[in-house]
Short mmCIF file of C-alpha atoms in Angstrom, two decimals:
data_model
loop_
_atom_site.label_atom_id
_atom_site.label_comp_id
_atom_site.label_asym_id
_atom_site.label_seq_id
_atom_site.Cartn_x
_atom_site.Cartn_y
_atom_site.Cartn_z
CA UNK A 1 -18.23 11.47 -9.29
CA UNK A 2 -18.82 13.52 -6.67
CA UNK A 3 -15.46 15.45 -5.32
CA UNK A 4 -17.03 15.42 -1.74
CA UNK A 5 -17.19 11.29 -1.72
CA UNK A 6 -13.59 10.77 -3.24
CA UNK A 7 -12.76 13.16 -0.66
CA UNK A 8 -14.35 10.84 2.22
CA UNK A 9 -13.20 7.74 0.43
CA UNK A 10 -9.08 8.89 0.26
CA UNK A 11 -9.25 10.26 3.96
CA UNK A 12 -10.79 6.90 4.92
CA UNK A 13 -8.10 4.73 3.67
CA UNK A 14 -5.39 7.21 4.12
CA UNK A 15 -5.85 8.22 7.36
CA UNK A 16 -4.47 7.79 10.98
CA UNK A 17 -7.01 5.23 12.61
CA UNK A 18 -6.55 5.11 16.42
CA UNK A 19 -4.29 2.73 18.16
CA UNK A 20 -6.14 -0.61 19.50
CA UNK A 21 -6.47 -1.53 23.26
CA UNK A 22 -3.15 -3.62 24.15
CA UNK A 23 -4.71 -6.65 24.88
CA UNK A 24 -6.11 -6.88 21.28
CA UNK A 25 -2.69 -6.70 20.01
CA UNK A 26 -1.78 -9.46 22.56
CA UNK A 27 -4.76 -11.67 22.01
CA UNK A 28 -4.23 -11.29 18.14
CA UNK A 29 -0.90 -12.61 18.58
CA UNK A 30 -1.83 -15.64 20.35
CA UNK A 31 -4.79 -16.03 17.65
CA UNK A 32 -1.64 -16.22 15.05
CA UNK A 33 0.02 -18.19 16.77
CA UNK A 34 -2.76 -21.13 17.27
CA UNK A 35 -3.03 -21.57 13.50
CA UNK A 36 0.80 -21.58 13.32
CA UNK A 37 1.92 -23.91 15.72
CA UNK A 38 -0.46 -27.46 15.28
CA UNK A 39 -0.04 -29.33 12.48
CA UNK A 40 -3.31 -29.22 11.44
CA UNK A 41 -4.02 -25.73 11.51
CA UNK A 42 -0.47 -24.75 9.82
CA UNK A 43 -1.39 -26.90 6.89
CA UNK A 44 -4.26 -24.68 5.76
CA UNK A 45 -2.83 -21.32 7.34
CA UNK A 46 0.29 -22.05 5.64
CA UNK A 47 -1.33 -21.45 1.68
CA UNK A 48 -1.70 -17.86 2.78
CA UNK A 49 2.43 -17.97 3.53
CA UNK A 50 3.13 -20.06 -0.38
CA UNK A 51 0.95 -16.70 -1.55
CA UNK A 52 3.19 -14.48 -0.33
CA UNK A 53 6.45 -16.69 -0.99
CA UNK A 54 5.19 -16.80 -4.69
CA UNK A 55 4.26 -13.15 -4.88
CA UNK A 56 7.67 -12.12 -3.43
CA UNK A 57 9.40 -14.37 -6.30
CA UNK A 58 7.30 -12.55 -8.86
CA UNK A 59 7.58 -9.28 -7.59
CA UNK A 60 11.54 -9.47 -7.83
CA UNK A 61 11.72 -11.07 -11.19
CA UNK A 62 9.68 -7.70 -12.39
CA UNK A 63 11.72 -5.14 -10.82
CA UNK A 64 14.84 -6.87 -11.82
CA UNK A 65 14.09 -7.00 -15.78
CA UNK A 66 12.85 -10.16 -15.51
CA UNK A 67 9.56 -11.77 -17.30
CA UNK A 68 6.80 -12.90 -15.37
CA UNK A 69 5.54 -16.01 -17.39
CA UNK A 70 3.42 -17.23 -14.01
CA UNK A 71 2.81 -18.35 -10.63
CA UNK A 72 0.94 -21.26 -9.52
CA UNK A 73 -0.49 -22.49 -5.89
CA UNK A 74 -1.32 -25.78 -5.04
CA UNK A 75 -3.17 -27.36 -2.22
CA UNK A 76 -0.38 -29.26 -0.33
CA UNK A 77 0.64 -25.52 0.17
CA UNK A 78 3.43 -25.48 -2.38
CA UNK A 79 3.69 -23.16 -5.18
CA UNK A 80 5.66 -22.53 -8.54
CA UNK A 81 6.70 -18.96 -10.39
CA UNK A 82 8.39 -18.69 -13.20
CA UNK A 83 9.93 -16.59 -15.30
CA UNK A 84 12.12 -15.42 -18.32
CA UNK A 85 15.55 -13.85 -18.69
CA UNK A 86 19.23 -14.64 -18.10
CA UNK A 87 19.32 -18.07 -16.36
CA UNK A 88 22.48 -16.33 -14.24
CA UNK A 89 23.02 -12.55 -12.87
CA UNK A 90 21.82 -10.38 -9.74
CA UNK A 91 18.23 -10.80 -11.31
CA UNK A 92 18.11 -14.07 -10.74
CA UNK A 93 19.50 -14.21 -7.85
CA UNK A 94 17.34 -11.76 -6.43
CA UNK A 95 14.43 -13.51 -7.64
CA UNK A 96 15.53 -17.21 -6.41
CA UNK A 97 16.41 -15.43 -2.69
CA UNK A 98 13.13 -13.51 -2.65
CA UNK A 99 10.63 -16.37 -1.49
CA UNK A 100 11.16 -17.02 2.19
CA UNK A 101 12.02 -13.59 3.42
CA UNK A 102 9.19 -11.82 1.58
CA UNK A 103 6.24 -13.06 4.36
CA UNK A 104 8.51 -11.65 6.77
CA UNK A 105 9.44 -8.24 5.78
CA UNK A 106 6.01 -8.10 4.41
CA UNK A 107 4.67 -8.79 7.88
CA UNK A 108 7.45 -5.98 8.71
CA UNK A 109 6.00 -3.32 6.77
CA UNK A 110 2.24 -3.96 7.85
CA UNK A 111 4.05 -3.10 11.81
CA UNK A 112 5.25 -0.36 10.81
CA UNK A 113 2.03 0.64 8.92
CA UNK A 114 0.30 -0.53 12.17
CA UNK A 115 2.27 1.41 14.31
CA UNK A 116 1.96 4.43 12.29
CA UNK A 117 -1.73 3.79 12.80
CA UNK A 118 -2.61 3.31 8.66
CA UNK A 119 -5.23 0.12 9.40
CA UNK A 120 -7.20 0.94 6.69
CA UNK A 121 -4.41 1.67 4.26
CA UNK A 122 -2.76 -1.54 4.78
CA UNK A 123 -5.85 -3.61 4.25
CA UNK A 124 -6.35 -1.31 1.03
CA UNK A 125 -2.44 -2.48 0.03
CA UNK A 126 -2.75 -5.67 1.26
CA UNK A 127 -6.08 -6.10 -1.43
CA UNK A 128 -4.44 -4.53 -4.40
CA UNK A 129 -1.07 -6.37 -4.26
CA UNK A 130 -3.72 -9.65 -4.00
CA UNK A 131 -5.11 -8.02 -7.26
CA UNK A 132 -2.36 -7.76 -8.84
CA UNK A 133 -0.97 -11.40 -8.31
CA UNK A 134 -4.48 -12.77 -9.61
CA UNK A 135 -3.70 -11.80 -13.35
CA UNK A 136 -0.10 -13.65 -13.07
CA UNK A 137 -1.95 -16.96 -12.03
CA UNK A 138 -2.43 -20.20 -13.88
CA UNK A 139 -4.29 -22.57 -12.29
CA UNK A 140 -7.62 -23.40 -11.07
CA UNK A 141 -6.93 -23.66 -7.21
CA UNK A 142 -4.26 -20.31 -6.99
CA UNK A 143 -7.43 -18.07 -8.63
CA UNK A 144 -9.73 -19.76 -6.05
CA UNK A 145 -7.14 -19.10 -2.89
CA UNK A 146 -6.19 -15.88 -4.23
CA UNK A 147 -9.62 -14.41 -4.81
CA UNK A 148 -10.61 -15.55 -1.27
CA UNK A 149 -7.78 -13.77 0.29
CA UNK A 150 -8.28 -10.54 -1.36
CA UNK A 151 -12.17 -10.80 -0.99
CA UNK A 152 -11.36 -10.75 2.76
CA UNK A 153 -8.90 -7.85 2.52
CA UNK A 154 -11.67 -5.58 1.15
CA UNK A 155 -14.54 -7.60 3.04
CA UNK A 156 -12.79 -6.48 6.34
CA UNK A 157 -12.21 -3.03 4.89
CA UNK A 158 -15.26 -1.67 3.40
CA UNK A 159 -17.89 -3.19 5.62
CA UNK A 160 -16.65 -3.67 9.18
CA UNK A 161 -16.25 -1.51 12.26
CA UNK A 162 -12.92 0.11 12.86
CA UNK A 163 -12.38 -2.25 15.66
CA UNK A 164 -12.63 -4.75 13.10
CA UNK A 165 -10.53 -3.78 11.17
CA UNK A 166 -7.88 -3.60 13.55
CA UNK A 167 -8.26 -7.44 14.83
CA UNK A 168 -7.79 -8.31 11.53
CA UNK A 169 -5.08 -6.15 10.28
CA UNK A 170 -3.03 -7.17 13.87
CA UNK A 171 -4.17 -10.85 13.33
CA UNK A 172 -2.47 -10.59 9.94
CA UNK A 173 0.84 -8.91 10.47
CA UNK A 174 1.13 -11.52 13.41
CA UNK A 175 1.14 -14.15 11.26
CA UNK A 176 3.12 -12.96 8.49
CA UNK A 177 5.49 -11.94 11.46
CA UNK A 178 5.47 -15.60 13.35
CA UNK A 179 4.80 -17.89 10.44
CA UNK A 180 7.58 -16.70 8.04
CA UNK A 181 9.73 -17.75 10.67
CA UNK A 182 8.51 -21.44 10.19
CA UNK A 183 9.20 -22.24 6.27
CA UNK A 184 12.88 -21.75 6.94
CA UNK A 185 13.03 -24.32 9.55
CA UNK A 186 10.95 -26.87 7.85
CA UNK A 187 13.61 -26.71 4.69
CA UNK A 188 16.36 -27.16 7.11
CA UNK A 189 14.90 -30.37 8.30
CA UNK A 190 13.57 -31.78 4.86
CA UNK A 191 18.11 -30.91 3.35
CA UNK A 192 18.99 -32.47 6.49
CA UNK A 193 16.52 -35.76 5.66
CA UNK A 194 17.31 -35.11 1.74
CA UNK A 195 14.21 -33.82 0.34
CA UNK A 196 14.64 -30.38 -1.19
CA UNK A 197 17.51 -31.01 -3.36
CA UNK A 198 16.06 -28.04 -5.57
CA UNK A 199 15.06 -25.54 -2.89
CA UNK A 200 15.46 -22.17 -3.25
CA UNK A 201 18.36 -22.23 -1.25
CA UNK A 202 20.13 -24.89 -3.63
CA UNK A 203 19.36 -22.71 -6.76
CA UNK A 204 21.09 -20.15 -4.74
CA UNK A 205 24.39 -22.01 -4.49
CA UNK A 206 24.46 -23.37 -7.80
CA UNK A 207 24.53 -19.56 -8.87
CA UNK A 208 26.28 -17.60 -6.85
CA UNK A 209 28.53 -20.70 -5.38
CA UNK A 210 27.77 -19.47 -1.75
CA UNK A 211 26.81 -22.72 0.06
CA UNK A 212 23.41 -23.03 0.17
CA UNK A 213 23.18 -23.46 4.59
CA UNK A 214 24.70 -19.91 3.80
CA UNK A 215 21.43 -19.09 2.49
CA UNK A 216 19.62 -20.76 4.59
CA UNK A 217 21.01 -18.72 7.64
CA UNK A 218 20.34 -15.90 5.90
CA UNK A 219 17.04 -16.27 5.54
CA UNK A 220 16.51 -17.39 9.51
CA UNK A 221 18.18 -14.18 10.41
CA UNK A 222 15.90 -11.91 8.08
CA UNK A 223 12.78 -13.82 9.60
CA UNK A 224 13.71 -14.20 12.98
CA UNK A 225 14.90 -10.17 13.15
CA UNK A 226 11.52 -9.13 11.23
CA UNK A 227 9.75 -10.87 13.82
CA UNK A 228 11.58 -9.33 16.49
CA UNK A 229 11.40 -5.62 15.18
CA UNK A 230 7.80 -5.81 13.87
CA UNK A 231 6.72 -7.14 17.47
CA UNK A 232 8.77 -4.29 19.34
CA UNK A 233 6.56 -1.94 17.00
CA UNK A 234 3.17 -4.04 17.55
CA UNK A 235 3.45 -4.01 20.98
CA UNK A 236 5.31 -0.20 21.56
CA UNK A 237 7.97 -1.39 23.14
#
């Protein structure tokens, strides 16, 4: 292959992209936010949320020892991952406190990426992690969810205009930002009406006998200050 093109290709996807008019980054956020807040909307939107709750599960369990057996995504936006290893230890918990923080400080890191004005590289990250998950998944409608995210990722990346690229990179870390501050609150109110007996959350007090609303305020406070820090950076303030 020709040095010259893997030259153009690395400074492409590696390089500092120019910062975005401010009123994109504002009218990107408001785009996040319409297919956050109505019911409607958030029930599709939210699948792209489950992927990254999943992924963060999986992710853990790998870099704590664990084995990755598989994850699965279904379409009322739910999702499963398991995996193999000591039912009890900092693996495990790890992996069981992973889910509804990971959107968040994902959405974190693709600010700061923002910020630092690496556009391209995070849609390039963004499409390889997506990879990456597809070979851990086992059912019909998690390949067919997954495949569409990540053929969007590199869509938006390859083909489109810089400016592009930016709306959709912002329109992306906005959501991850706003709607992995939603999840949390949803679980609060199905424990308080006694649905989620065996949320993450529970799992959490049964093994490290920390009360699970422990948990649970643990994981508003990661989500709620990753939204506040990666908006200061979005919006340079």
């Amino acid at each position: 292959m020709d040095t010259g093109h893997i030259t153009d290709v690395w400074d492409r996807v590696f390089g500092i992209q120019p910062d975005p008019p401010p009123w994109l980054v504002v009218v990107t956020a408001v785009v996040a936010l319409a297919v956050i807040t109505p019911y409607r909307a958030w029930r599709l939107s939210r699948n792209a949320i489950t992927i990254a709750h999943e992924g963060g599960h999986g992710l853990v369990a790998l870099l704590s020892g664990r084995r990755l057996s598989g994850i699965r995504l279904h379409s009322d936006t739910s999702g499963l991952t398991v995996s193999r290893g000591k039912p009890t230890g900092l693996g495990m918990i790890l992996t069981a406190a992973a889910g509804y923080v990971t959107p968040s400080l994902l959405g974190l890191l693709g600010a700061w990426l923002l910020a630092s004005g690496h556009i391209t590289a995070l849609l390039w990250g963004a499409t390889a992690l997506l990879a990456a998950m597809l070979l851990m998944i086992r059912n019909a409608y998690g390949v067919l969810t997954v495949v569409l995210a990540g053929a969007a990722f590199f869509l938006v990346s390859w083909l489109t205009a810089p400016e592009v690229q930016a709306a959709f990179a912002y329109a992306v870390v906005w959501f991850l930002l706003l709607g992995g501050v939603r999840p949390p609150f949803e679980l609060q109110g199905k424990r308080r009406r006694g649905r989620a007996g065996d949320s993450d959350p529970d799992q959490l007090a049964r093994l490290t006998r920390v009360p699970a609303a422990v948990w649970l305020g643990l994981f508003h406070v990661v989500t709620l200050c990753s939204l506040a820090g990666g908006g200061r950076w979005l919006l340079d303030v």
